XYZ file of C-alpha atoms in Angstrom:
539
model
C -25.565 -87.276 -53.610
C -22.640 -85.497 -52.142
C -23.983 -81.962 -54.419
C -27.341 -82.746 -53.452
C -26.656 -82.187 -49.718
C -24.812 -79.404 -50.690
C -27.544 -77.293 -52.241
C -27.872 -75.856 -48.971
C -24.714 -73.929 -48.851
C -24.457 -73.998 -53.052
C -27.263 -72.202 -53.762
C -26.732 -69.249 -50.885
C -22.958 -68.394 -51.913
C -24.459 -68.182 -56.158
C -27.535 -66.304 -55.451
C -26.395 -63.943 -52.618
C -22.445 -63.647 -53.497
C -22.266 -64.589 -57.370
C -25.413 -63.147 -58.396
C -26.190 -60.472 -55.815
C -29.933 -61.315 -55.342
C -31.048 -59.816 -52.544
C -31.663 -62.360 -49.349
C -35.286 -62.869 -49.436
C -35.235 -63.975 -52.648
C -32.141 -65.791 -52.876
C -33.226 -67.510 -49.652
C -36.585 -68.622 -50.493
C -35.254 -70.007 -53.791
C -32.767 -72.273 -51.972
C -34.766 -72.921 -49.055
C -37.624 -74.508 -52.053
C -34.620 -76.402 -53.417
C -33.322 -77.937 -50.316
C -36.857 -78.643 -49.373
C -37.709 -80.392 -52.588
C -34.247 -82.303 -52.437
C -35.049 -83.079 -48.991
C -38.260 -84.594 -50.358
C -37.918 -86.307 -53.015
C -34.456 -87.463 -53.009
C -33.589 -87.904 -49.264
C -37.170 -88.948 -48.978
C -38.065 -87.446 -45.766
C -41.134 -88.717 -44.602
C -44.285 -86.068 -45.026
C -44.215 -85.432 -40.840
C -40.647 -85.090 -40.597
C -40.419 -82.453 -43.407
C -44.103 -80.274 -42.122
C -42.074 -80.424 -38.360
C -38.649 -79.238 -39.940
C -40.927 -76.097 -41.702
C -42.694 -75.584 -38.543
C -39.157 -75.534 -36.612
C -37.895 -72.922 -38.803
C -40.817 -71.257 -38.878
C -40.939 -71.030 -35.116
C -37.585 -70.550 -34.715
C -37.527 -66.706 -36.462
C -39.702 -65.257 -33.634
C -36.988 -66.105 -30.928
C -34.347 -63.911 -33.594
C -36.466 -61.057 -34.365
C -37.362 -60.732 -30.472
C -33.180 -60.151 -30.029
C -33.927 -57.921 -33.093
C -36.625 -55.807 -31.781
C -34.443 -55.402 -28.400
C -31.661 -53.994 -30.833
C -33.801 -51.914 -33.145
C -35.454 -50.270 -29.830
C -31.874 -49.916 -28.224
C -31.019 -47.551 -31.075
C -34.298 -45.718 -31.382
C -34.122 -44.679 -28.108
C -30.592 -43.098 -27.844
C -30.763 -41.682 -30.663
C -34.082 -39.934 -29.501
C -32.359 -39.272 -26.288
C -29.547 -38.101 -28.285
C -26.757 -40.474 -25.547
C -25.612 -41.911 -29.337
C -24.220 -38.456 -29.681
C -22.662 -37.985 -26.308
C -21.333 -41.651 -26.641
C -20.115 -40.527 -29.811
C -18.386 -37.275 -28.308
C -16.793 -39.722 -25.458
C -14.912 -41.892 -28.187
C -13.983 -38.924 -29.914
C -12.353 -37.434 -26.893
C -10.033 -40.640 -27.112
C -9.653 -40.920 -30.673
C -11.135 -40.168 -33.966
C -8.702 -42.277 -35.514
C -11.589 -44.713 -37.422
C -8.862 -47.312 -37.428
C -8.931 -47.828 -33.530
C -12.498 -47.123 -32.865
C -13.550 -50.055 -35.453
C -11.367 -52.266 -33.020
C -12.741 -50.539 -29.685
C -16.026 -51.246 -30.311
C -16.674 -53.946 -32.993
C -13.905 -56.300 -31.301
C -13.637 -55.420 -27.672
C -17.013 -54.316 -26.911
C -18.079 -56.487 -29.091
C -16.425 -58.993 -27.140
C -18.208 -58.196 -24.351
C -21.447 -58.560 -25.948
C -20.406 -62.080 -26.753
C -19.504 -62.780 -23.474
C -22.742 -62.173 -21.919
C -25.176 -62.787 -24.542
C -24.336 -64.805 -27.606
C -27.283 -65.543 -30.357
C -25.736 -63.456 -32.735
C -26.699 -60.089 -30.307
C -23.116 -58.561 -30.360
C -23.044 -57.070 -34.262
C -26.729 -56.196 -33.934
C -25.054 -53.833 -30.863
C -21.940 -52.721 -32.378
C -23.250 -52.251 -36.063
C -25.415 -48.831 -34.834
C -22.747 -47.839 -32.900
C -20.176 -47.956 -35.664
C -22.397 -45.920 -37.988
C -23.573 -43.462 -34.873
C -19.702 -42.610 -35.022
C -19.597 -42.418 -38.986
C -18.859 -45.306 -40.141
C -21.551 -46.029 -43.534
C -23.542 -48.597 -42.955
C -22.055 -51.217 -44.791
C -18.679 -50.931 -43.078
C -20.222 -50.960 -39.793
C -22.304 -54.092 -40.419
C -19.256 -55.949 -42.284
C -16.767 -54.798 -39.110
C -19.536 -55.816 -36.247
C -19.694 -59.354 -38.186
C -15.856 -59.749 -38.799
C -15.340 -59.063 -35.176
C -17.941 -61.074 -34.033
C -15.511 -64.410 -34.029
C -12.593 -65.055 -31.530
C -14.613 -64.238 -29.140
C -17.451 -65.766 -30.308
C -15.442 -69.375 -29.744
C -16.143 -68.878 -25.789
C -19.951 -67.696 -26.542
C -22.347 -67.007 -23.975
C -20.501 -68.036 -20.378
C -18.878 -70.869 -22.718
C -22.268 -72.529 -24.198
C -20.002 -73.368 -27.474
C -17.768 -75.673 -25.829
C -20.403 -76.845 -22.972
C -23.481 -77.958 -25.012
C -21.413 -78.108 -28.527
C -18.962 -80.458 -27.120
C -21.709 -82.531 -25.252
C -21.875 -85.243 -27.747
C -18.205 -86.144 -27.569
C -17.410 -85.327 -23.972
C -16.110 -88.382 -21.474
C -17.265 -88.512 -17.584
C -15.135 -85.920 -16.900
C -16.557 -83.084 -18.758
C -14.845 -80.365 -16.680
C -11.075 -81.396 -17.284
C -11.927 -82.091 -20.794
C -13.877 -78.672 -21.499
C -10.959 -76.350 -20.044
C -8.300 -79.019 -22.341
C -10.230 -77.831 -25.279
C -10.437 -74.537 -24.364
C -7.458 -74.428 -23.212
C -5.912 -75.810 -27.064
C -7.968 -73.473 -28.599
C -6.275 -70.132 -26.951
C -2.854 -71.709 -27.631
C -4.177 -71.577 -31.539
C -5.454 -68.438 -31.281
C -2.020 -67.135 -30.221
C -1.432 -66.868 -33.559
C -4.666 -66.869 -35.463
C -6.546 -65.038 -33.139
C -3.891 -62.093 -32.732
C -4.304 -60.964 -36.274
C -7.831 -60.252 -35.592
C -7.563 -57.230 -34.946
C -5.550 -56.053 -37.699
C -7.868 -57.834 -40.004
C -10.460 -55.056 -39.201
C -8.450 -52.345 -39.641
C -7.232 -53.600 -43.460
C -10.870 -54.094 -44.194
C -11.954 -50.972 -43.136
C -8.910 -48.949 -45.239
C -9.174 -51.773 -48.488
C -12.701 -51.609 -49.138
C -14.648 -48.613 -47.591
C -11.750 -45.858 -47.568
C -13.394 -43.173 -49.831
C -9.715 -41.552 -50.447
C -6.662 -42.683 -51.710
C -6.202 -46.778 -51.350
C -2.675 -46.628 -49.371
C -0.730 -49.461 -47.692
C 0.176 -46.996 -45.170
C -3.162 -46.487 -44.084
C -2.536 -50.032 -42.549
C 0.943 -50.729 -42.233
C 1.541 -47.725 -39.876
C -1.271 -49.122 -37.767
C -0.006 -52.955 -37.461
C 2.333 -52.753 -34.250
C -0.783 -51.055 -32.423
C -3.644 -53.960 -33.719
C -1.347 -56.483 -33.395
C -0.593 -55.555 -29.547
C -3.904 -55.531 -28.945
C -4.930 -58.973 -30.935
C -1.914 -60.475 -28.865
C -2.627 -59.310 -25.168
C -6.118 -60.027 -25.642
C -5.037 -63.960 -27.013
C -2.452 -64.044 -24.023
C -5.106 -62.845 -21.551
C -7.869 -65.687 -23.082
C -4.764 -68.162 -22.390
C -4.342 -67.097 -19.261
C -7.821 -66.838 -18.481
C -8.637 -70.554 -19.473
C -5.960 -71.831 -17.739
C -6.625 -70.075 -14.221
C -10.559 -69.383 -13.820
C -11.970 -71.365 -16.551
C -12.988 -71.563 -20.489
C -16.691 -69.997 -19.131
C -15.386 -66.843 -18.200
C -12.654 -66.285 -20.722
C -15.198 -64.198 -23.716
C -16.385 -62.062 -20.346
C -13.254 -60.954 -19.279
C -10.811 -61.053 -21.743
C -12.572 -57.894 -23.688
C -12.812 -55.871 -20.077
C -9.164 -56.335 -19.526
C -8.194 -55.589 -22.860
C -10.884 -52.433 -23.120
C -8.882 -51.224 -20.088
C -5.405 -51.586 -21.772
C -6.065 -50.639 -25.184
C -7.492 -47.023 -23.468
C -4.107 -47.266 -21.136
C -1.912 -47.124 -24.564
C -4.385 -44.521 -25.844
C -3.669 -42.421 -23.446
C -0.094 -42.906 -23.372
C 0.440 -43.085 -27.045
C 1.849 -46.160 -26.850
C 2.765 -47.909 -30.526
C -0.602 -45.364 -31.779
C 0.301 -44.194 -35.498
C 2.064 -40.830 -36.244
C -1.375 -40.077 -38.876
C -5.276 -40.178 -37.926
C -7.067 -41.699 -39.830
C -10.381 -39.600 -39.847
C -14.160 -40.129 -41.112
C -13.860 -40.543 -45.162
C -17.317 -40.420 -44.883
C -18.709 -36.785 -43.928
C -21.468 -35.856 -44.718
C -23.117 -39.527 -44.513
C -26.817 -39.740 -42.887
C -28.231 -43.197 -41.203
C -31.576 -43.981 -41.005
C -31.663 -47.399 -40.722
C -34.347 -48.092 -38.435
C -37.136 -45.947 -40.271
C -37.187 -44.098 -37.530
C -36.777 -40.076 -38.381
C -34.188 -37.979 -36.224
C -35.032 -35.373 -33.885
C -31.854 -33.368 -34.475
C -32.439 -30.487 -32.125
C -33.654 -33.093 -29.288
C -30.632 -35.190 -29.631
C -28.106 -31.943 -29.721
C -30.218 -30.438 -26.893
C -30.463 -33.810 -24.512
C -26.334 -34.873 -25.347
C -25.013 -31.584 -24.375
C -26.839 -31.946 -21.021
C -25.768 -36.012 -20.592
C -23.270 -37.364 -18.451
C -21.002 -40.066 -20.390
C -21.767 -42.654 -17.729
C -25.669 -41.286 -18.173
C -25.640 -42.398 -21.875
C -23.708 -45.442 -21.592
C -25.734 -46.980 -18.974
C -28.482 -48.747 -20.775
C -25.385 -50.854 -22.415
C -24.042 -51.105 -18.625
C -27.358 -52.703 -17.750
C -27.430 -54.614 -20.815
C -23.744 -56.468 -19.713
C -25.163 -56.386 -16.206
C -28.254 -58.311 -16.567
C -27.268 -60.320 -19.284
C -24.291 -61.806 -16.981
C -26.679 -61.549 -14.008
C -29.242 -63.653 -15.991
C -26.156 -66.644 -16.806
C -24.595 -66.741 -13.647
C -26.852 -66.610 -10.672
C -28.662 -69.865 -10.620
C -32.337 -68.892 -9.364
C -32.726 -65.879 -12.042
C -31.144 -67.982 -14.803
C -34.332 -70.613 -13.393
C -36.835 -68.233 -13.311
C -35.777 -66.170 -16.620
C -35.859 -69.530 -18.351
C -39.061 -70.452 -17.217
C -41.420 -68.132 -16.396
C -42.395 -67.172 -19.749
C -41.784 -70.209 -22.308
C -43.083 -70.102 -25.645
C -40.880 -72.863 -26.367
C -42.090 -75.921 -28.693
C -41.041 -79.477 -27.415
C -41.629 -82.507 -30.082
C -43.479 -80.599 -33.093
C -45.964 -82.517 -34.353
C -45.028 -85.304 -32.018
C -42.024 -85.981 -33.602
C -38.884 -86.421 -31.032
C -35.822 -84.360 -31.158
C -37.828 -81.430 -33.428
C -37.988 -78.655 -31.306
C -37.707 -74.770 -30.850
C -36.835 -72.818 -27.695
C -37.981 -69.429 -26.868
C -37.658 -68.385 -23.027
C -39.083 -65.136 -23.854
C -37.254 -63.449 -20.393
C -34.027 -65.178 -20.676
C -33.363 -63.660 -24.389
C -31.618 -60.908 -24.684
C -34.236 -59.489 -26.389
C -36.084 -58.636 -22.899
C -32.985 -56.898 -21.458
C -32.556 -55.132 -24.651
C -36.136 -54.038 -24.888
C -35.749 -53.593 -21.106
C -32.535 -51.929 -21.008
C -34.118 -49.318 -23.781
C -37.257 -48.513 -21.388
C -34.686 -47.736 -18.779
C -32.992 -45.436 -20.945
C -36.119 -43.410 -21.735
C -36.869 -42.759 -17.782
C -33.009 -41.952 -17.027
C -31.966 -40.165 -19.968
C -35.825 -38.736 -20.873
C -37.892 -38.890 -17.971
C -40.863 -40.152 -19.888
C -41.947 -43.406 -21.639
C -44.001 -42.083 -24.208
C -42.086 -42.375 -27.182
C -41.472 -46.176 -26.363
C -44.786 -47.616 -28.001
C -45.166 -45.084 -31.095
C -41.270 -46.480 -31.693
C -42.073 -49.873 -30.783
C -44.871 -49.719 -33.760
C -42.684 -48.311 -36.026
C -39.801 -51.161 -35.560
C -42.501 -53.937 -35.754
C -43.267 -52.311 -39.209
C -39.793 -52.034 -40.076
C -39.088 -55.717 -39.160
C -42.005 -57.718 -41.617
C -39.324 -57.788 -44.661
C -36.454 -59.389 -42.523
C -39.036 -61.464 -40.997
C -39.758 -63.503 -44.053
C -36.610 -63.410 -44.998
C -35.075 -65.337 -41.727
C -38.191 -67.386 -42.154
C -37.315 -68.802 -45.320
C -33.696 -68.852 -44.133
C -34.430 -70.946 -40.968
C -36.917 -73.535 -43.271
C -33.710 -74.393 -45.178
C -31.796 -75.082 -42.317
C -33.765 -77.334 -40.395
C -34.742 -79.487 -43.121
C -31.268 -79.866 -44.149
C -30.505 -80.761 -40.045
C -33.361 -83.055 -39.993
C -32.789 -84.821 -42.930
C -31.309 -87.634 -41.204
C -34.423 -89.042 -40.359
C -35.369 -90.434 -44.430
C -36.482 -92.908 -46.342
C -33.290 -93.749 -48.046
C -31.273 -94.554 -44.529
C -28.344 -91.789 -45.237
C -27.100 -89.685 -43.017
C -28.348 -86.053 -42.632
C -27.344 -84.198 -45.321
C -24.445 -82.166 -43.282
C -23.350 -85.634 -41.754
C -22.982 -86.738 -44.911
C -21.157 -83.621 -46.475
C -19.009 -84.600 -43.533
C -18.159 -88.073 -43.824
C -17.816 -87.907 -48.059
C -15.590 -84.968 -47.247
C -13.385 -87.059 -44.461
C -13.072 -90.449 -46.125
C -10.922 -88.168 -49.284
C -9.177 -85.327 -46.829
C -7.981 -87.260 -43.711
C -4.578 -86.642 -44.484
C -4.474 -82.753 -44.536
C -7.048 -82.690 -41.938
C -6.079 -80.502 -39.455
C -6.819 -77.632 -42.631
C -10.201 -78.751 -43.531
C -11.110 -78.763 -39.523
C -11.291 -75.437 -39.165
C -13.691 -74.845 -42.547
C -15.736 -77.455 -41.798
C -16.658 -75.503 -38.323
C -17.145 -72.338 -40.556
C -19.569 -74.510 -43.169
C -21.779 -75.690 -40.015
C -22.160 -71.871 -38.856
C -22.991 -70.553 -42.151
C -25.629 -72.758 -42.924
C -27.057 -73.700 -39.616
C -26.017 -70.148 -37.950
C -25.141 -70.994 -34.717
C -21.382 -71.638 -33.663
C -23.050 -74.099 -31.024
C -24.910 -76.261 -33.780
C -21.978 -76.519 -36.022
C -19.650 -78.131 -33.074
C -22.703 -80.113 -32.061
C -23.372 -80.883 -35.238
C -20.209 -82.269 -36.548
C -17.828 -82.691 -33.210
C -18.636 -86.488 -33.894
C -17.084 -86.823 -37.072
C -14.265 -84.341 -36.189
C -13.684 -87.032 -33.253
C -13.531 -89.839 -35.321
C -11.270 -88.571 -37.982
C -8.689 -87.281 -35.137
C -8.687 -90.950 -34.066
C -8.831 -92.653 -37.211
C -5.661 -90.138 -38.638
C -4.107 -91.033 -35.595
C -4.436 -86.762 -34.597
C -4.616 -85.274 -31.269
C -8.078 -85.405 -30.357
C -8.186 -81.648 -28.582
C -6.334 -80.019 -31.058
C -9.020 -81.282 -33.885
C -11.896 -80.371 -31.906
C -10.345 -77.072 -30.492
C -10.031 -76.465 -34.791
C -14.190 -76.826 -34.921
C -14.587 -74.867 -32.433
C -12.697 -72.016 -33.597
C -14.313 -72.414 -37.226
C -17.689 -72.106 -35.979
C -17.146 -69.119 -34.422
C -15.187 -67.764 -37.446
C -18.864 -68.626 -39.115
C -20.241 -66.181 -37.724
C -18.733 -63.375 -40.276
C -20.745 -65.586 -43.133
C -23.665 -66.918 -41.422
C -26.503 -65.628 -43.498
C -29.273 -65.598 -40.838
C -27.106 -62.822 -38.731
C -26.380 -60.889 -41.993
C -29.884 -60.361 -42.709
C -30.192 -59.558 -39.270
C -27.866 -56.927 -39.035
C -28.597 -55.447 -42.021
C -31.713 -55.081 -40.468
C -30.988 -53.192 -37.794
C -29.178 -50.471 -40.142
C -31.677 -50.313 -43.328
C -29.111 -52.053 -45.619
C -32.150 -55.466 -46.675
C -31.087 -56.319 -49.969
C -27.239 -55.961 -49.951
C -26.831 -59.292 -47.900
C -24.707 -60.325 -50.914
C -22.606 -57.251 -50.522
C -21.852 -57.770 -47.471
C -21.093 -61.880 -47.917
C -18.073 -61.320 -50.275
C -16.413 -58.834 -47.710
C -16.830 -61.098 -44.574
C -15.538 -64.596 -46.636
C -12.341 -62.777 -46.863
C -11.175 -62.840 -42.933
C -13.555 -65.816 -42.817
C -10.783 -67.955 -45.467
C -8.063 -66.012 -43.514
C -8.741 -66.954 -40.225
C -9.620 -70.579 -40.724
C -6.164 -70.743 -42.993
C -4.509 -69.214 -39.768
C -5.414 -71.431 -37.151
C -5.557 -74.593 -39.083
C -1.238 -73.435 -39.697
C -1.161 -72.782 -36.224
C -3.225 -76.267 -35.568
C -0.501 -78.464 -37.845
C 2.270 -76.629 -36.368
C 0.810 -77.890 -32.686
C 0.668 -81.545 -34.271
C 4.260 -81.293 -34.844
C 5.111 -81.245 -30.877
């Protein structure tokens, strides 16, 4: 039984890793499985498993509404031609690759995180990357890699707030900012390597020269500064203000800093470490270039002009999670949410159409036209032209999201087991207890990649990581500070948010590609913190 309810994350790593298929088809091809298994061997009653497909079903429109936001974000400053000027701003403070991948697929990307959550950040950064040379595959593989400390904290700390929900005591507050609070003391060590992480991916596997350890080793005091003021500041953070705040304003401190030691050379390498890809052309939302605009429009644009639809991005994204009346009204006002599909309790799908970012994208991106354009025209010949871009993807999360919720719902059967990832779980705890604090961490990245939220997974198995602590006789906050972390380290392999990004840059059909370069850090950083995690235990 134990590879039956394993199909779900089986079948994904052999099709997509092992034998490259590209995700549509790898996807629909497990999703059939798991259904089936679901079926006939789980025996999920006929309403249970038409809800589960409906849930997925339902549940792509709320993802390709953040990716429509992203898709139009691009279009329109690269028609506006700000992606240049933006590009000619991080130039002016480096064109060392090496330091930009960290600037803006782990600090801004931070940010992102911070604010919005839902997988938004690496749909933001990815374009970014490639606006500034970076091939496409690089730029999605850094966006995703660096989409993960931060990524712990979420969205004004949903992770830990509705993740945690099902183990918390009455007093939620003291217990939230102890986990959080455990889980930047790990990161002290696993989290500061971060950094560095993305700079040895980027030189290993997408330097077009000369493979050289001192492409890396002359920048490891500089990453590994950053990765440990930005851990320190998190600790600090958690401990002062609270474990809400800490993804918001950890990355804007640390932004600040890292362009303080730019601009004193502090620790930077005596080498730069310059585009190995010239000469490479991105069109990756099927959307053709208007050189002479762009070149015409940039060399006219303030920096502050052309980053300000991101500026109102961070704006009313924190805005929209902070301020309790908007966060009311943005929930509300438009809800094509589904409560209870088909009647059946607990099967639902959200979709507060206002409150995603995929308004204040979309939003944002109108702004941008009338600031940087003065004219809204091109917004709904590009708007047709991302819809048509999007179909492909579309059926592709689809099939994704199908095999995910029947393998969550599964624990309402005709066989009285457990869901299948409760049961994965438990088989996997009653034989591992004793090296646990290791297999916490992995089990956190296991619920992200299949379910592909960080918030799921802890929701999902804090329970059994609860139970285990207590029944090993191991420090309850330390265990579930361990999930935590390895959901967010999930991220980098969740398949629904690598066929999303790879979306967003034209690379559909290399999802596999892109899977066996994020697993790497993935393996790393869950090794990492669950050292870090048994060296805690020892005190």
């Amino acid at each position: 039984m134990l590879f039956i309810a394993l199909l779900a994350v089986i079948l994904p790593l052999i099709l997509l890793a092992v034998f490259n298929m590209p995700a549509l088809k790898g996807m629909a091809i497990s999703a059939l499985v798991v259904t089936l298994a679901g079926w006939f061997i789980w025996q999920m009653p006929n309403n249970v498993m038409f809800a589960s497909i409906l849930q997925g079903i339902h549940k792509t429109f709320p993802i390709l509404w953040i990716l429509f936001g992203a898709l139009m974000m691009l279009h329109v400053l690269r028609h506006t031609g700000a992606i240049t000027r933006i590009n000619a701003g991080f130039e002016s403070l480096t064109a060392d690759m090496r330091i930009l991948a960290v600037l803006i697929a782990y600090l801004f990307g931070g940010l992102i995180e911070g604010v919005s959550g839902f997988g938004t950040p690496a749909m933001v950064t990815a374009p970014l990357l490639i606006a500034l040379g970076f091939t496409p595959i690089a730029g999605v593989t850094l966006a995703l890699v660096a989409d993960s400390t931060s990524a712990a904290y979420g969205a004004v700390g949903t992770p830990l707030t509705v993740g945690l929900s099902n183990v918390a005591p009455a007093n939620v507050a003291d217990f939230m900012n102890n986990i959080a609070g455990t889980m930047t003391t790990i990161d002290l060590f696993g989290g500061t390597f971060m950094p560095l992480m993305l700079v040895m991916l980027l030189v290993t596997f997408f330097n077009r020269g000369k493979k050289s350890i001192k492409s890396w080793l002359e920048i490891t005091p500089w990453a590994l500064l950053i990765g440990l003021v930005y851990n320190v500041f998190a600790w600090l953070y958690a401990h002062t203000i609270g474990y809400e705040f800490v993804s918001i304003l950890t990355p804007l401190t640390v932004l600040i800093i890292a362009v303080l030691t730019l601009k004193y050379r502090i620790l930077l390498p005596p080498t730069v470490f310059t585009n190995p890809w010239k000469g490479a052309n991105f069109t990756g939302d099927g959307v053709q270039n208007d050189e002479e605009t762009m070149q015409h429009a940039s060399s006219h644009m303030s920096l502050l002009t052309a980053w300000s639809p991101y500026l109102i991005v961070v704006v009313l994204l924190l805005l929209s999670r902070t301020i309790g009346w908007l966060k009311h009204f943005m929930t509300n006002a438009i809800d094509f949410g589904w409560v209870n599909i088909l009647g059946i309790k607990g099967i639902s799908s959200d979709w507060p159409v206002l409150y995603s970012p995929g308004f204040i994208l979309t939003l944002a991106a109108a702004i941008a036209l009338l600031v940087q354009a003065r004219t809204l025209k091109p917004f709904v010949p590009a708007a047709k032209s991302v819809l048509a871009s999007m179909v492909g993807t579309g059926v592709t999360l689809m099939v994704t999201l199908i095999m995910v919720q029947v393998f969550s719902n599964s624990g309402t059967n005709g066989m009285s087991l457990p869901s299948m990832p409760t049961y994965i779980a438990k088989t996997v705890s009653q034989h591992m207890a004793g090296v646990w604090v290791f297999v916490a961490p992995f089990l956190g990245e296991l619920g992200a990649f299949i379910t592909g939220s960080a918030t799921v997974s802890t929701l999902t198995f804090s329970p059994i990581q609860a139970d285990v602590a207590a029944n090993a006789h191991l420090a309850k906050p330390i265990i579930l500070a361990l999930q935590v972390i390895g959901a967010a380290a999930g991220n980098m392999i969740c398949v629904h948010n690598i066929v999303a990004v790879s979306a967003v840059v034209g690379l559909a059909g290399q999802e596999g590609a892109i899977l066996r370069k994020t697993a790497i850090p993935a393996l790393v950083y869950g090794l990492l913190v669950g050292i870090a995690g048994a060296i805690m235990l020892m005190f």
